[in-house]
Every structure is written in structure tokens, then in C-alpha cells.
mmCIF file of C-alpha atoms in Angstrom:
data_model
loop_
_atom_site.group_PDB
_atom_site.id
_atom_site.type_symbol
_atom_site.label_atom_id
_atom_site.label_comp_id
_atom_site.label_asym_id
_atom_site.label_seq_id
_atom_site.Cartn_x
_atom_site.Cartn_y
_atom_site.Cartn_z
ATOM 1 C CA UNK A 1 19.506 16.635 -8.313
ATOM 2 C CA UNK A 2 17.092 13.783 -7.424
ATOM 3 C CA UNK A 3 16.579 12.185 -4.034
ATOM 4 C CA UNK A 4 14.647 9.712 -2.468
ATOM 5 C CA UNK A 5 12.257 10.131 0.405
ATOM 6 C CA UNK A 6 12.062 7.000 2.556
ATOM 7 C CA UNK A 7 8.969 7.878 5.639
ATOM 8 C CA UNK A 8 5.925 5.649 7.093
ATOM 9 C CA UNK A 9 2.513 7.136 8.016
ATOM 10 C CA UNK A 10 -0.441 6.114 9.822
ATOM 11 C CA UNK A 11 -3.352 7.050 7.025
ATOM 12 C CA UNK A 12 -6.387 6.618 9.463
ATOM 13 C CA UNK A 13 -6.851 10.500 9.362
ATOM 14 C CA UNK A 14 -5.913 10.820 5.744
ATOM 15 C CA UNK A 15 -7.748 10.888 2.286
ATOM 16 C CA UNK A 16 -4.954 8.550 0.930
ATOM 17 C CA UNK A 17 -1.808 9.444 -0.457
ATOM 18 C CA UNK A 18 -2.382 11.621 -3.384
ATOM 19 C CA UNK A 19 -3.061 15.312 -2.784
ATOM 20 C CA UNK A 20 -6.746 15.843 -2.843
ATOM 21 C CA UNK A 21 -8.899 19.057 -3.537
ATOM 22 C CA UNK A 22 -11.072 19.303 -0.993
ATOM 23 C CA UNK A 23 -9.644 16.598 1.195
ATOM 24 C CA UNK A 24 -6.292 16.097 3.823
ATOM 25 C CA UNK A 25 -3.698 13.434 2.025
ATOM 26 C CA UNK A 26 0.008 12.638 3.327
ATOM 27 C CA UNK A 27 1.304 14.262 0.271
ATOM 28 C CA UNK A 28 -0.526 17.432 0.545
ATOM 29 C CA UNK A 29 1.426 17.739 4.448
ATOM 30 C CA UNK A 30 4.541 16.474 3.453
ATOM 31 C CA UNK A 31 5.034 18.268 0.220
ATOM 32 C CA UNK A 32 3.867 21.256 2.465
ATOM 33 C CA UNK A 33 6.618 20.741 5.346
ATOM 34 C CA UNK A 34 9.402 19.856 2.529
ATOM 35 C CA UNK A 35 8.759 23.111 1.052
ATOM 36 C CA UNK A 36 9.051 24.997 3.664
ATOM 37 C CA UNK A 37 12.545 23.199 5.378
ATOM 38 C CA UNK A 38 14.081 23.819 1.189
ATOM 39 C CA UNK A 39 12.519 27.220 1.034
ATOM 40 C CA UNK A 40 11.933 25.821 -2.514
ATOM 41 C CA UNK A 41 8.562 24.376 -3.418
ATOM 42 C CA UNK A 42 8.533 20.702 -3.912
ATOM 43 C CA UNK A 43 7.023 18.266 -5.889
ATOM 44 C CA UNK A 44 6.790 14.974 -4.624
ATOM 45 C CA UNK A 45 5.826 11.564 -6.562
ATOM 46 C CA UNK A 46 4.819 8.571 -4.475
ATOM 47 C CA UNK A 47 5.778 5.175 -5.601
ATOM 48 C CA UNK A 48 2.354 4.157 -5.369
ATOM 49 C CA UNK A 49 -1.044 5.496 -4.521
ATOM 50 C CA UNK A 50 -2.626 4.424 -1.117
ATOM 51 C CA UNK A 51 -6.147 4.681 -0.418
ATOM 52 C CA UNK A 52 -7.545 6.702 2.332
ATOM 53 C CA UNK A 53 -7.097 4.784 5.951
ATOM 54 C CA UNK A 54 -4.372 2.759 4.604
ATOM 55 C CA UNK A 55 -1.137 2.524 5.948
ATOM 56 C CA UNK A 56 2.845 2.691 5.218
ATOM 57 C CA UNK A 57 5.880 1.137 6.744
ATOM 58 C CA UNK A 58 8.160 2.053 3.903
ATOM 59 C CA UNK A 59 6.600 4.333 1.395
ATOM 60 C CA UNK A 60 9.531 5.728 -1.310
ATOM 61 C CA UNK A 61 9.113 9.263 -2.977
ATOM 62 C CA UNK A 62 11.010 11.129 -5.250
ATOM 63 C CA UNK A 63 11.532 14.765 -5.696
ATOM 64 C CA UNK A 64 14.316 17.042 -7.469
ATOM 65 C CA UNK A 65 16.495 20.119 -5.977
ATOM 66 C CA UNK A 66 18.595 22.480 -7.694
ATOM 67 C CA UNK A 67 20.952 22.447 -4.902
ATOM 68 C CA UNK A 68 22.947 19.832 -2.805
ATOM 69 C CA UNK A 69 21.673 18.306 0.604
ATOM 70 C CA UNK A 70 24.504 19.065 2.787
ATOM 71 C CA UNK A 71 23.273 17.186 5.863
ATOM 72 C CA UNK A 72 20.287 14.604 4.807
ATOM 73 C CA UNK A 73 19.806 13.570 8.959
ATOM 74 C CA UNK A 74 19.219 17.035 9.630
ATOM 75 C CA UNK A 75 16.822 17.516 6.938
ATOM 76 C CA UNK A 76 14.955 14.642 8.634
ATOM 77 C CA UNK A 77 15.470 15.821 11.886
ATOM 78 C CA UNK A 78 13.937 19.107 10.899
ATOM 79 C CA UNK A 79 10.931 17.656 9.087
ATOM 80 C CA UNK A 80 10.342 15.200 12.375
ATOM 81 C CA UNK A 81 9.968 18.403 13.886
ATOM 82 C CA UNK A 82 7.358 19.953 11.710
ATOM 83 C CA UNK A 83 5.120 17.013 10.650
ATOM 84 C CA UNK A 84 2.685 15.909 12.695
ATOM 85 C CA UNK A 85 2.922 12.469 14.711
ATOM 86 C CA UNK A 86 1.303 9.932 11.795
ATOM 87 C CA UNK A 87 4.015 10.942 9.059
ATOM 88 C CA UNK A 88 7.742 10.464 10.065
ATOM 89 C CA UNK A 89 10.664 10.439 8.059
ATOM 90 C CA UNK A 90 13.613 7.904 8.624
ATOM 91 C CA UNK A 91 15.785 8.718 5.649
ATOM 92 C CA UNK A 92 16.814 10.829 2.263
ATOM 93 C CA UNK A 93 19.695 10.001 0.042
ATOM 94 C CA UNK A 94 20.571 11.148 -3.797
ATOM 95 C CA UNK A 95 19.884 8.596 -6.515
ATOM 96 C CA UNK A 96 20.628 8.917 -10.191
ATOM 97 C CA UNK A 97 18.589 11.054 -12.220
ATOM 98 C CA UNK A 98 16.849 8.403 -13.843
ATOM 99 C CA UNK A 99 15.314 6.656 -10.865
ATOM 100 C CA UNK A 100 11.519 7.214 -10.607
ATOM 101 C CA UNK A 101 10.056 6.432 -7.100
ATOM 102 C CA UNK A 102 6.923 4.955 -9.159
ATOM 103 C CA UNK A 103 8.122 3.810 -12.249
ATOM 104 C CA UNK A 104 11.382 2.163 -11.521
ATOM 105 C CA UNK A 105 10.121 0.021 -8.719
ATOM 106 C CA UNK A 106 10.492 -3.636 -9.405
ATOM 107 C CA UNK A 107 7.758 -4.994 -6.727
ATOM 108 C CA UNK A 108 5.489 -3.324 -3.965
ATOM 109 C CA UNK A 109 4.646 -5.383 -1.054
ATOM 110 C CA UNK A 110 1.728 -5.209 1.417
ATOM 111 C CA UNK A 111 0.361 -6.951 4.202
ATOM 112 C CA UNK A 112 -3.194 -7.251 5.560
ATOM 113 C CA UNK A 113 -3.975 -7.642 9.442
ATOM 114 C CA UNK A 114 -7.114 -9.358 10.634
ATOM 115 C CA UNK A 115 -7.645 -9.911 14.288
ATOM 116 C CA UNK A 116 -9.076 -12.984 15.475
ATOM 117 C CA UNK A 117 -9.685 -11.744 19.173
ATOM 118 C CA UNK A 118 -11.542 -8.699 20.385
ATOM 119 C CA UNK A 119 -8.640 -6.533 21.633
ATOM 120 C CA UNK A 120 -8.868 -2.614 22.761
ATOM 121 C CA UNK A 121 -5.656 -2.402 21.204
ATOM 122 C CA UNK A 122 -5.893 -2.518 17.571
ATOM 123 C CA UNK A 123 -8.991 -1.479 16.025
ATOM 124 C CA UNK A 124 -7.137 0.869 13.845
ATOM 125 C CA UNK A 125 -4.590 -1.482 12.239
ATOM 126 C CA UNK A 126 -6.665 -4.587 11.702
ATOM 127 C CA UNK A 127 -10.391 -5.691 10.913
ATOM 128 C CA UNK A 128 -11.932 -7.798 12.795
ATOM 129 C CA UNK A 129 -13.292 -11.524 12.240
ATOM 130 C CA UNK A 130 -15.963 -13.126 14.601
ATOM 131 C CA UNK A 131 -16.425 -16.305 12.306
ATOM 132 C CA UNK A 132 -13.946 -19.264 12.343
ATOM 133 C CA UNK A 133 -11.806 -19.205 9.114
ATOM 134 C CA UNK A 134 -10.281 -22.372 7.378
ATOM 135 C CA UNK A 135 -6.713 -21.172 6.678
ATOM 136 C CA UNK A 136 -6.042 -23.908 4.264
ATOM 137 C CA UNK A 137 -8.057 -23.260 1.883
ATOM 138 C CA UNK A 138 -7.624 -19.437 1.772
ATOM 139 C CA UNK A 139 -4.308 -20.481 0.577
ATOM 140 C CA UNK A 140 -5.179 -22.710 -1.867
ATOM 141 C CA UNK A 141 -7.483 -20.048 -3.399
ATOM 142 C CA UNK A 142 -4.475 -17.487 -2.709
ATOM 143 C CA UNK A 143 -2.547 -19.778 -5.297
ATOM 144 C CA UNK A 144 -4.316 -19.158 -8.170
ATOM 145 C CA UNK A 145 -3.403 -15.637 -8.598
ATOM 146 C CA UNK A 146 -0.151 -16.987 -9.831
ATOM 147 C CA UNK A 147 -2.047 -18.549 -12.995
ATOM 148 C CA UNK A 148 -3.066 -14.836 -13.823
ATOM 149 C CA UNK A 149 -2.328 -11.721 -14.703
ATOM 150 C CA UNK A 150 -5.349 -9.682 -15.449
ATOM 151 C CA UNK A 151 -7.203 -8.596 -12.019
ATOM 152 C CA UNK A 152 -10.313 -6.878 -13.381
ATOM 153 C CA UNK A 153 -12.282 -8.473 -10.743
ATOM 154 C CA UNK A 154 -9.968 -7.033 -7.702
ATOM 155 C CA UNK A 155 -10.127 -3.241 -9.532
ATOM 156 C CA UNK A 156 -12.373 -0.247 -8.386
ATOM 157 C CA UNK A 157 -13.973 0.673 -11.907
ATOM 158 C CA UNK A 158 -13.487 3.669 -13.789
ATOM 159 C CA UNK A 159 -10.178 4.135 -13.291
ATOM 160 C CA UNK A 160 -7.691 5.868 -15.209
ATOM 161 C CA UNK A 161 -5.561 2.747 -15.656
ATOM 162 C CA UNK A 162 -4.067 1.082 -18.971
ATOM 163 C CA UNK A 163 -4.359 -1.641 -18.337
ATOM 164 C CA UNK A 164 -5.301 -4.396 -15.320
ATOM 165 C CA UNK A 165 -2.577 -6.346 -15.711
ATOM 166 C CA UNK A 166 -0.618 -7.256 -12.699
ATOM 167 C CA UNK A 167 2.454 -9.971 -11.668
ATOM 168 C CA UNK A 168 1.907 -11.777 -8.499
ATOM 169 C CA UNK A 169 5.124 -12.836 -6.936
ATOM 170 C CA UNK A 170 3.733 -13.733 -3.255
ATOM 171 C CA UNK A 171 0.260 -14.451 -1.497
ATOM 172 C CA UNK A 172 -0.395 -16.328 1.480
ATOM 173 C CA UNK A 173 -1.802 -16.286 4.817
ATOM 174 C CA UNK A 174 0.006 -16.861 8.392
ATOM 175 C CA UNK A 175 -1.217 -16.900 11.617
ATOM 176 C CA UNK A 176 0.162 -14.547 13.705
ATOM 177 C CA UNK A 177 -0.916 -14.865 17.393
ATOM 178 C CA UNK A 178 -4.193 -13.883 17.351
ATOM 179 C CA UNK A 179 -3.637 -12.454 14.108
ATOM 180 C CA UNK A 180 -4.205 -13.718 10.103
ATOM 181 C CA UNK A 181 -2.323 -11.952 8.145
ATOM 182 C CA UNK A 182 -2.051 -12.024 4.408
ATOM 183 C CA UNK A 183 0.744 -10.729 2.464
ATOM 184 C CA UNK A 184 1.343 -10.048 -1.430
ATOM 185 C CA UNK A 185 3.972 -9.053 -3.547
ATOM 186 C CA UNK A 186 3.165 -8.164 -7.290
ATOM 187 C CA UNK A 187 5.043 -5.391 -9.446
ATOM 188 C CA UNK A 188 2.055 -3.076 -9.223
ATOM 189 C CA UNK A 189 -1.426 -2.964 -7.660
ATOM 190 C CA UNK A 190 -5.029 -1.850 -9.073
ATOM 191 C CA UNK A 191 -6.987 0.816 -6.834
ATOM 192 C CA UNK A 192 -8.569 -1.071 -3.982
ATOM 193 C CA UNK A 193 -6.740 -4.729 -5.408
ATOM 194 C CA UNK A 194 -5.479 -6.032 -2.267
ATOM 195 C CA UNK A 195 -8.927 -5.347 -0.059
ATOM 196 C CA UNK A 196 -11.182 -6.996 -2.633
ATOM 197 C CA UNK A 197 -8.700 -9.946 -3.061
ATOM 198 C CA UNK A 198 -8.997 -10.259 0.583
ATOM 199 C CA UNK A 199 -12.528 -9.787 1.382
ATOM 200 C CA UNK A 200 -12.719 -12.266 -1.499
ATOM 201 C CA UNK A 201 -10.617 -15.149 0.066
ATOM 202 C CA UNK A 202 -12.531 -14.433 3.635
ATOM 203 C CA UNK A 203 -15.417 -15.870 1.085
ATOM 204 C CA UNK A 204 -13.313 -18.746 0.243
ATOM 205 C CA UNK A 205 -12.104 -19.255 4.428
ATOM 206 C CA UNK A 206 -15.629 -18.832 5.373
ATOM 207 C CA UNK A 207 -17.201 -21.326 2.977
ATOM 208 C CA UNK A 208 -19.168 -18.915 1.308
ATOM 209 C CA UNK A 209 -17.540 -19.795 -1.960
ATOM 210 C CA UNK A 210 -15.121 -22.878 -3.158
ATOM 211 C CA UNK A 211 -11.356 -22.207 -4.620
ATOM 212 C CA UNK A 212 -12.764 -23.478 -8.134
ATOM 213 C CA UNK A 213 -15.491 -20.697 -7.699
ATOM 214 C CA UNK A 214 -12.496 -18.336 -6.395
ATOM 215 C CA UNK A 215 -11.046 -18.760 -9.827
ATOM 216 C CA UNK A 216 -14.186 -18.338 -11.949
ATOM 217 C CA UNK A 217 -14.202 -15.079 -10.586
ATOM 218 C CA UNK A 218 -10.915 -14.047 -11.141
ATOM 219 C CA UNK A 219 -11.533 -15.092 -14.429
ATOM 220 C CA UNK A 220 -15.310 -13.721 -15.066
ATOM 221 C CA UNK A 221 -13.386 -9.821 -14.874
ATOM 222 C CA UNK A 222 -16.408 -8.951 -13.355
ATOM 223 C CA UNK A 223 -15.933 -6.482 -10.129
ATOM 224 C CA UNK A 224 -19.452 -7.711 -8.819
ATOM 225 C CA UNK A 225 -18.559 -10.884 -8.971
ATOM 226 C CA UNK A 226 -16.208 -10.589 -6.131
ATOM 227 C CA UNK A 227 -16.485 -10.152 -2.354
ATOM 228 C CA UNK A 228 -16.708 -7.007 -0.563
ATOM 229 C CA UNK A 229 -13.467 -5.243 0.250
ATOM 230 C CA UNK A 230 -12.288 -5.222 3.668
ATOM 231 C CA UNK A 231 -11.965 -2.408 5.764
ATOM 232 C CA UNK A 232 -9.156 0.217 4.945
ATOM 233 C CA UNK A 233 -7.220 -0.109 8.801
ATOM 234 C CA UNK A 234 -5.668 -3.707 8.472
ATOM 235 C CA UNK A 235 -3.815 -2.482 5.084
ATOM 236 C CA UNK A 236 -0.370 -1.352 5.465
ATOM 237 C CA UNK A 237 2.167 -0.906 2.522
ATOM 238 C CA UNK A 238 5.534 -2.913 3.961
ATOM 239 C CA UNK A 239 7.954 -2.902 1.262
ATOM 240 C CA UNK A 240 8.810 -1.080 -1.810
ATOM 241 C CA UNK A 241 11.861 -3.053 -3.862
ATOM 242 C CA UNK A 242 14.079 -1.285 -6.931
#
């Protein structure tokens, strides 16, 4: 029987997602705690693969049982107990057979956090900008990603990918308080996408580059050709959609 794992996790002590060698990852602990609440060992595939320092709101997984859940809240209840504070669990219910947690997800959503004001508060969720921005036309620049589809300039190289080929649903900036936060929605994301795209349109806010030149890069499928990606901290993983 398959079931889905819904959980969020704060990834600032974390080498990502996927289970490392050598390294910690939120797969790696939760995989470990599963298996030990089933007393069967677990295998656990993420609908996506975060980076190490990034966060999740709603992360889905997927992972298969030879045996009923009786009681899903006390399975989370029990796993609560075992994992440590930066990984909880809210929910796990059965789905058919042939639902992936990658694979069958329609969109994945994130959202990026940069502060605007020096605050003691939240230098783990959100990178910090000392320079005026001009909002306006990080959106306009935001807009082009609609007019494409492949992202070679956002991608870490040497990746095992396909292909870079991505569908951008959503991008744009709001101002949140003291807060700019950008938020995306495309049906799947290249390794590092969303922190170069960022650090790319602080280029655009801060006048380093124009939208035009914005678009010459997306279009030049040149990684070097882009900005610098932003810190991991202000990236958080909000929504996963089937």
C-alpha cells in the first residue's frame, strides 16, 4: 500500500533533502525514525530535492507498506516524538498506487524572503539587503520567464538532468513589511534555479543590469552569465500541488 507523507523542516542544519554519504539530510532522519515506528525499513521519495539550508512548509513523500495504517494521527504522533525539533510531521493518508510524490506533481511552489531591516530575529529564514531595490522593475524582469522554457542560465552545471526545461506559472515580488519576497510556481525546478533567478533579479532591482539584459541572459544559457545565487536561509518550499 502507498501513502503520502505530508511534514515541514527547518534545513539550516541539514545537507539538503536527499540522503547523503558522508553528510546529515532530512531524509536520512526521517527514513531512519519511519523505520523504526513500522519496524519495517522504509524507503522514502521526496517530491523534490532541496538544497542544503533550504527550507519546507509542505514537503510531500511517498513510501509503500505491506500492511495497513490503522491509526495515521498516531503514527504522527509517534514520529513527533522521535524526530528532532526541525522535522515535524502534520499528516499521512493512503493514495492510489500510482501516485508518485515526485513524478505526479503538477506544480511546486516556493517563496524567497529578503529582509529589508536589520532584525535579530530572522537571520536564518531570510538574506539580507542593505541597498535600496526598485521593485518595479524586478517584476518586469520577473515577467520574462513566462516567454521561456529552457533555464540553463538558473542551473548548477553538471547535473544529472534531461533536460532544463521548465514551465513558469508564477513570479513576482511583494513587499511584505519589512520584507521582499518573491514567489514562483513552475512544474519543476533545476538544482539551485530559484537562488540564481533571484540573485539575478537583485541585479536587475539594483541597477546592475537592465530587464532587456535580464533576458539576454536567460537566453545566452550561459550559467556565468547570471548573478550570484542568494543565500540558502530565505528559501523555503511552500506548496506542492497534484
Amino acid at each position: 500500500m502507498r501513502y503520502f507523507i505530508k511534514f515541514s523542516y527547518k534545513g539550516t542544519n541539514y545537507h539538503g533533502w536527499q540522503i547523503q554519504p558522508n553528510d546529515i539530510s532530512v531524509q536520512s532522519v526521517l527514513t531512519d525514525a519511519m523505520s523504526l515506528v513500522f519496524r519495517f525499513q522504509v524507503e522514502l521519495t521526496g517530491a523534490g530535492r532541496t538544497d542544503a539550508g533550504v527550507h519546507a512548509v509542505n514537503m510531500i513523500a511517498h513510501f509503500d507498506l505491506p500492511f495497513y495504517i490503522e491509526d495515521s494521527s498516531k503514527v504522527v504522533y509517534r514520529l513527533n516524538s522521535l524526530l528532532p525539533k526541525d522535522i515535524s510531521i502534520e499528516s499521512i493518508f493512503e493514495v492510489e498506487d500510482s501516485m508518485h510524490a515526485r513524478f505526479s506533481a503538477k506544480s511546486r511552489t516556493y517563496k524567497y524572503y529578503v529582509s529589508t531591516k536589520k532584525s535579530p530575529f530572522d537571520d536564518e529564514f531570510s538574506a539580507r539587503i542593505t541597498f535600496a531595490l526598485d521593485e518595479e522593475k524586478m517584476n518586469e524582469a520577473a515577467k520574462t520567464l513566462f516567454d521561456y522554457i529552457d533555464f540553463t542560465s538558473f542551473s548548477k552545471v553538471h547535473t544529472d538532468v534531461k533536460t532544463n526545461n521548465c514551465k513558469i506559472y508564477h513570479a513576482h515580488w511583494d513587499r511584505q513589511g519589512d520584507y521582499l519576497v518573491f514567489t514562483i510556481k513552475a512544474d519543476r525546478f533545476l538544482r539551485n534555479m530559484v537562488r540564481a533567478i533571484v540573485g539575478t533579479l537583485i541585479e536587475v532591482g539594483k541597477g546592475a543590469i537592465t530587464v532587456e539584459e535580464f533576458r539576454n541572459i536567460i537566453e545566452s544559457k550561459d550559467r556565468c552569465a547570471a548573478g550570484m545565487s542568494v543565500p540558502a536561509k530565505g528559501l523555503f518550499l511552500v506548496d506542492v500541488e497534484y
